[in-house]
Structure formats: structure tokens, C-alpha cells
Amino acid sequence: MPKRKIIIAIDGYSSCGKSTLARQLAQQLHYRFIDSGAMYRAITLYFIREGVDLQQPEQVQQALANIHLSFELDEKNGACEIHLNGENVSRAIREMLVAEKVSEVAAIREVRVFAVAQQQAIGKGGGIVMDGRDIGTVVFPKAELKIFMTADPAVRVLRRFEELYPSNPAITLDEVRANIELRDYIDTNREESPLRRAEDARLLDNSNLSREEQLQKVLGWVSQLENASDKSA
Ligand code: DC
């Protein structure tokens, strides 16, 4: 009997490796992977390019009405490429300029309503791994598996630095640290859907886990759940 395809919601702080885990899980399980942070980043990129004033709700609404987001799977590496109005912006959204503004944009109510509606539509049928900040609490409160990821701040800073350095050799550890600290602060203290651990989320601290160890641990959880779902089906 085919296994039921579940929803896996992964939340946690910036640079904990959420997307890496989500991508690996999706590849192993033949699920779809959606990086919800990429949606907020693409919206931010559009706002920057168009000079949208974040303090003006009408401007924000109007800009959102002109945004079409889609995800295309790169079959070769399993990467989930985000397209903004038909343009592949997967690289552009990783720029520091976007990172510096994205938490502010993601705190705007209209932006969240816009993004959450699309995330729920994409995940409706299950068979999805989505990572972000409010996936287990707001987007899919009934997800079969919820994971809350965390890691030592120093480990997170180093990981993010190593990710940014090749395209930006001028970047410093202090800049990366300041950006991560600020994003954590805004993400956990905003009024709209702040980052918090859902009561039923499993905690995954990967400070001392390799990617492979982490993957195997979570695959164990998934197979327990898929088997449990089979019995109740
Ligand atoms: O996961 P990330 O670092 O690419 O996310 C970018 C920003 O988007 C992050 O500062 C918080 C915000 N975000 C959010 O508010 N809700 C989500 N579901 C995903 C990301």
C-alpha cells in the first residue's frame, strides 16, 4: 500500500540549516521542497527595485498585486529556484542588500497574508517539506511532522559567513553576526506571526550534528509517522 504523503514543517532561527535539511528530505522522500524565506526575499527584492515605501500600506498592496512568484525544481541538484515575474532570482535574493531588509518586509501584515495564502495552496495535497519561521504555527498548524531547528549562534555565524564569502570576499564575521542577531530579534519580536516553537514541534539542535546524522535522525521520525499514518488510513 502506498504511504501517505505527509506535510513536514521546519521552523527555526536564521542560518540553522533549515533549507539544507528540507532539500535533502525532499530528495529522499520525493516530496516537494518549498523555501518560504525565498518568497519573502523575492518580495523584498521587488520592493527594493521598485522603491516601495514600506510605511505606505497602499504602495505595499499595489506592489504585491504586481508580484507573481513560482518555484521551479532544478532536477540536477534538487535546488528549488524561485522566479519573480518569470525571472530566476535565486541568486539575487541571497545578496546582503536583501538580507538587510527582509525581516522588516516579512513583518508587514499584508506581505504575510499574501505569502501564507500561496504557501497553503502549494502544500494542500501533502508530500511537501516547507521551511520558514511560522510554518508549524500558522501556515500548517496540522502538519504531521513539525521540527524546530536551532544551533549555537557562533556555529550559525560561521556557516552563513562561509556561504556568503565566495561571492562577497569583503564580508566580515562581525557584519554577518550583526545581521543574524538583528534578524533573530525582529523575527521573534514582531507582532505578526513571530518565530516561536509550536508546542508539538520536535526540537533539533544541530550544533554538533553532521548533515548526514541530522538527515538520518529526521528520516527516522518520518518513517515512524508514515507507518503510523498507514495504520490509521
Ligand atoms: O529563511 P530565510 O533566512 O531565507 O528568511 C528570510 C527572512 O524571511 C527572515 O528574516 C524571516 C522571514 N521569514 C518569515 O518571516 N517567515 C517565513 N515563513 C520565512 C521567512
Coordinates of C-alpha atoms and ligand atoms in Angstrom, one line a residue:
M1 CA 0.0 0.0 0.0
P2 CA 1.5 3.4 -0.9
K3 CA 2.5 5.5 2.1
R4 CA 0.5 8.6 2.8
K5 CA 2.5 11.7 1.9
I6 CA 2.7 14.0 4.9
I7 CA 3.5 17.7 5.5
I8 CA 6.8 18.4 7.1
A9 CA 7.1 21.9 8.6
I10 CA 10.6 23.1 9.6
D11 CA 11.0 26.3 11.5
G12 CA 13.9 28.0 13.3
Y13 CA 16.3 30.8 13.5
S14 CA 18.3 32.2 10.6
S15 CA 21.2 30.1 9.3
C16 CA 20.4 26.9 11.2
G17 CA 20.5 24.9 8.0
K18 CA 16.7 24.6 7.6
S19 CA 16.8 24.8 3.8
T20 CA 19.6 22.3 3.6
L21 CA 17.7 19.7 5.6
A22 CA 14.4 20.5 3.8
R23 CA 16.1 19.9 0.4
Q24 CA 17.7 16.7 1.5
L25 CA 14.4 15.4 2.9
A26 CA 12.5 16.3 -0.2
Q27 CA 15.1 14.5 -2.4
Q28 CA 15.0 11.3 -0.3
L29 CA 11.2 11.2 0.1
H30 CA 10.3 12.5 -3.4
Y31 CA 8.4 15.4 -1.8
R32 CA 8.3 19.0 -2.9
F33 CA 10.6 21.4 -1.2
I34 CA 9.4 25.0 -0.6
D35 CA 11.8 27.5 0.9
S36 CA 9.3 30.1 2.3
G37 CA 12.0 32.5 3.2
A38 CA 12.9 32.7 -0.5
M39 CA 9.3 34.1 -1.1
Y40 CA 9.9 36.9 1.5
R41 CA 13.3 37.6 0.0
A42 CA 11.9 37.8 -3.6
I43 CA 9.1 40.2 -2.4
T44 CA 11.8 42.3 -0.7
L45 CA 13.9 42.3 -3.9
Y46 CA 10.9 43.6 -5.8
F47 CA 10.2 46.3 -3.2
I48 CA 13.9 47.4 -3.3
R49 CA 13.9 47.6 -7.1
E50 CA 10.6 49.5 -7.2
G51 CA 11.5 51.8 -4.3
V52 CA 8.3 50.8 -2.4
D53 CA 7.8 52.8 0.8
L54 CA 7.2 50.2 3.5
Q55 CA 5.4 52.7 5.6
Q56 CA 2.7 53.2 2.9
P57 CA 0.2 50.2 3.0
E58 CA -1.4 51.2 -0.3
Q59 CA 2.0 51.2 -2.0
V60 CA 2.7 47.8 -0.5
Q61 CA -0.6 46.4 -1.6
Q62 CA -0.2 47.7 -5.1
A63 CA 3.3 46.2 -5.4
L64 CA 2.1 42.8 -4.1
A65 CA -0.6 42.8 -6.8
N66 CA 2.1 43.0 -9.4
I67 CA 4.2 40.2 -8.0
H68 CA 3.9 36.6 -9.3
L69 CA 6.1 34.0 -7.6
S70 CA 6.7 30.5 -8.7
F71 CA 9.1 27.7 -7.9
E72 CA 11.0 25.6 -10.4
L73 CA 12.8 22.4 -9.4
D74 CA 16.3 22.0 -10.7
E75 CA 16.3 18.3 -11.4
K76 CA 20.1 18.1 -11.4
N77 CA 20.7 19.3 -7.8
G78 CA 17.3 19.3 -6.3
A79 CA 17.5 23.1 -5.8
C80 CA 14.3 24.9 -5.7
E81 CA 14.7 28.0 -7.8
I82 CA 12.4 30.9 -7.2
H83 CA 11.1 33.0 -10.1
L84 CA 9.8 36.6 -9.6
N85 CA 7.6 37.6 -12.5
G86 CA 9.3 35.0 -14.7
E87 CA 12.8 35.9 -13.7
N88 CA 15.0 33.4 -11.9
V89 CA 16.1 35.5 -8.8
S90 CA 17.5 32.6 -6.7
R91 CA 20.9 34.2 -6.7
A92 CA 19.8 37.9 -6.4
I93 CA 17.7 37.2 -3.2
R94 CA 20.9 36.0 -1.4
E95 CA 22.6 39.4 -1.6
M96 CA 23.3 41.2 1.6
L97 CA 21.1 44.1 0.5
V98 CA 18.1 41.8 0.5
A99 CA 19.1 40.2 3.8
E100 CA 19.3 43.6 5.5
K101 CA 15.7 44.5 4.5
V102 CA 13.9 41.1 4.5
S103 CA 12.9 40.9 8.2
E104 CA 11.3 44.3 8.0
V105 CA 9.4 43.3 4.9
A106 CA 8.4 40.0 6.4
A107 CA 6.9 41.8 9.5
I108 CA 4.3 43.6 7.3
R109 CA 0.9 42.1 7.7
E110 CA -0.2 42.4 4.0
V111 CA 3.0 40.7 2.9
R112 CA 2.4 37.8 5.3
V113 CA -1.2 37.3 4.2
F114 CA 0.0 37.3 0.5
A115 CA 2.8 34.8 1.1
V116 CA 0.9 32.5 3.5
A117 CA -2.1 32.0 1.1
Q118 CA 0.3 30.9 -1.6
Q119 CA 2.2 28.5 0.8
Q120 CA -1.0 26.9 1.9
A121 CA -2.2 26.4 -1.7
I122 CA 1.1 24.8 -2.7
G123 CA 1.1 22.4 0.3
K124 CA -2.6 21.4 0.2
G125 CA -2.1 17.9 -1.1
G126 CA 0.8 16.9 1.3
G127 CA 4.1 15.5 0.1
I128 CA 5.8 18.7 1.0
V129 CA 8.7 20.0 3.1
M130 CA 8.4 23.7 3.8
D131 CA 10.9 25.7 5.9
G132 CA 10.5 29.1 7.5
R133 CA 9.5 30.8 10.7
D134 CA 5.8 30.2 11.0
I135 CA 5.2 27.0 9.1
G136 CA 4.3 24.8 12.0
T137 CA 2.4 27.6 13.9
V138 CA 0.5 29.5 11.2
V139 CA 0.9 28.0 7.7
F140 CA 0.3 24.3 8.5
P141 CA -0.7 24.1 12.2
K142 CA -1.9 20.5 11.5
A143 CA 1.4 19.3 9.8
E144 CA 2.1 15.7 10.7
L145 CA 5.8 16.5 11.5
K146 CA 6.9 19.8 12.9
I147 CA 10.6 20.5 13.5
F148 CA 12.1 23.4 15.4
M149 CA 15.7 23.9 14.5
T150 CA 18.3 25.6 16.5
A151 CA 22.1 25.8 16.7
D152 CA 24.8 27.5 18.7
P153 CA 24.9 31.2 17.5
A154 CA 28.7 31.0 16.8
V155 CA 28.1 28.0 14.6
R156 CA 25.4 29.7 12.7
V157 CA 27.5 32.8 12.1
L158 CA 30.3 30.7 10.7
R159 CA 28.1 28.7 8.4
R160 CA 26.5 31.9 7.0
F161 CA 29.9 33.5 6.5
E162 CA 31.1 30.5 4.6
E163 CA 28.1 30.7 2.4
L164 CA 28.4 34.4 1.6
Y165 CA 32.2 34.6 1.4
P166 CA 32.7 33.2 -2.1
S167 CA 30.5 35.8 -3.7
N168 CA 31.5 38.6 -1.3
P169 CA 35.1 38.3 -0.1
A170 CA 34.9 41.7 1.6
I171 CA 32.3 40.5 4.1
T172 CA 33.4 40.2 7.7
L173 CA 32.3 37.9 10.5
D174 CA 31.1 40.9 12.5
E175 CA 28.8 42.0 9.7
V176 CA 27.3 38.5 9.4
R177 CA 26.9 38.3 13.2
A178 CA 25.1 41.7 13.3
N179 CA 22.8 40.7 10.5
I180 CA 21.8 37.4 12.1
E181 CA 21.3 38.9 15.5
L182 CA 19.1 41.6 14.1
R183 CA 17.0 39.2 12.0
D184 CA 16.6 36.9 15.0
Y185 CA 15.4 39.8 17.1
I186 CA 12.9 41.1 14.5
D187 CA 11.7 37.6 13.6
T188 CA 11.0 36.7 17.3
N189 CA 9.6 40.0 18.4
R190 CA 7.4 41.1 15.6
E191 CA 3.6 41.3 16.1
E192 CA 2.6 39.3 13.1
S193 CA 3.4 35.5 13.4
P194 CA 6.6 35.8 15.4
L195 CA 9.0 32.9 15.3
R196 CA 8.2 30.5 18.1
R197 CA 8.3 26.8 18.7
A198 CA 4.9 25.1 18.2
E199 CA 4.1 23.1 21.3
D200 CA 4.1 19.9 19.3
A201 CA 7.3 20.6 17.4
R202 CA 10.3 18.4 17.9
L203 CA 13.5 20.2 18.8
L204 CA 16.5 19.6 16.6
D205 CA 19.8 21.2 17.8
N206 CA 22.3 20.6 15.1
S207 CA 25.3 22.4 16.6
N208 CA 27.1 19.1 16.9
L209 CA 25.4 17.0 14.2
S210 CA 26.7 16.5 10.7
R211 CA 24.3 16.9 7.8
E212 CA 24.1 13.2 7.3
E213 CA 23.4 12.5 11.0
Q214 CA 20.7 15.1 11.1
L215 CA 19.1 13.7 8.0
Q216 CA 19.1 10.1 9.3
K217 CA 17.5 11.3 12.6
V218 CA 14.7 13.1 10.8
L219 CA 14.1 10.3 8.3
G220 CA 13.6 8.0 11.3
W221 CA 10.9 10.4 12.6
V222 CA 9.3 10.5 9.1
S223 CA 9.1 6.7 8.7
Q224 CA 7.5 6.3 12.2
L225 CA 4.9 8.8 11.1
E226 CA 4.3 7.4 7.7
N227 CA 3.8 3.9 9.2
A228 CA 1.5 5.3 11.9
S229 CA -0.4 7.1 9.1
D230 CA -0.7 3.8 7.2
K231 CA -2.3 2.1 10.2
S232 CA -4.9 4.8 10.6
A233 CA -5.6 5.1 6.9
Ligands
DC1 O1 14.9 31.7 5.9 P1 15.5 33.0 5.4 O2 16.7 33.5 6.2 O3 15.8 33.0 3.9 O4 14.3 34.0 5.6 C1 14.4 35.4 5.3 C2 13.6 36.2 6.2 O5 12.2 36.0 5.9 C3 13.8 36.0 7.7 O6 14.4 37.1 8.3 C4 12.4 35.9 8.3 C5 11.4 35.9 7.1 N1 10.6 34.7 7.1 C6 9.4 34.7 7.7 O7 9.1 35.7 8.4 N2 8.5 33.7 7.7 C7 8.9 32.6 7.0 N3 8.0 31.6 6.9 C8 10.1 32.5 6.3 C9 11.0 33.6 6.4

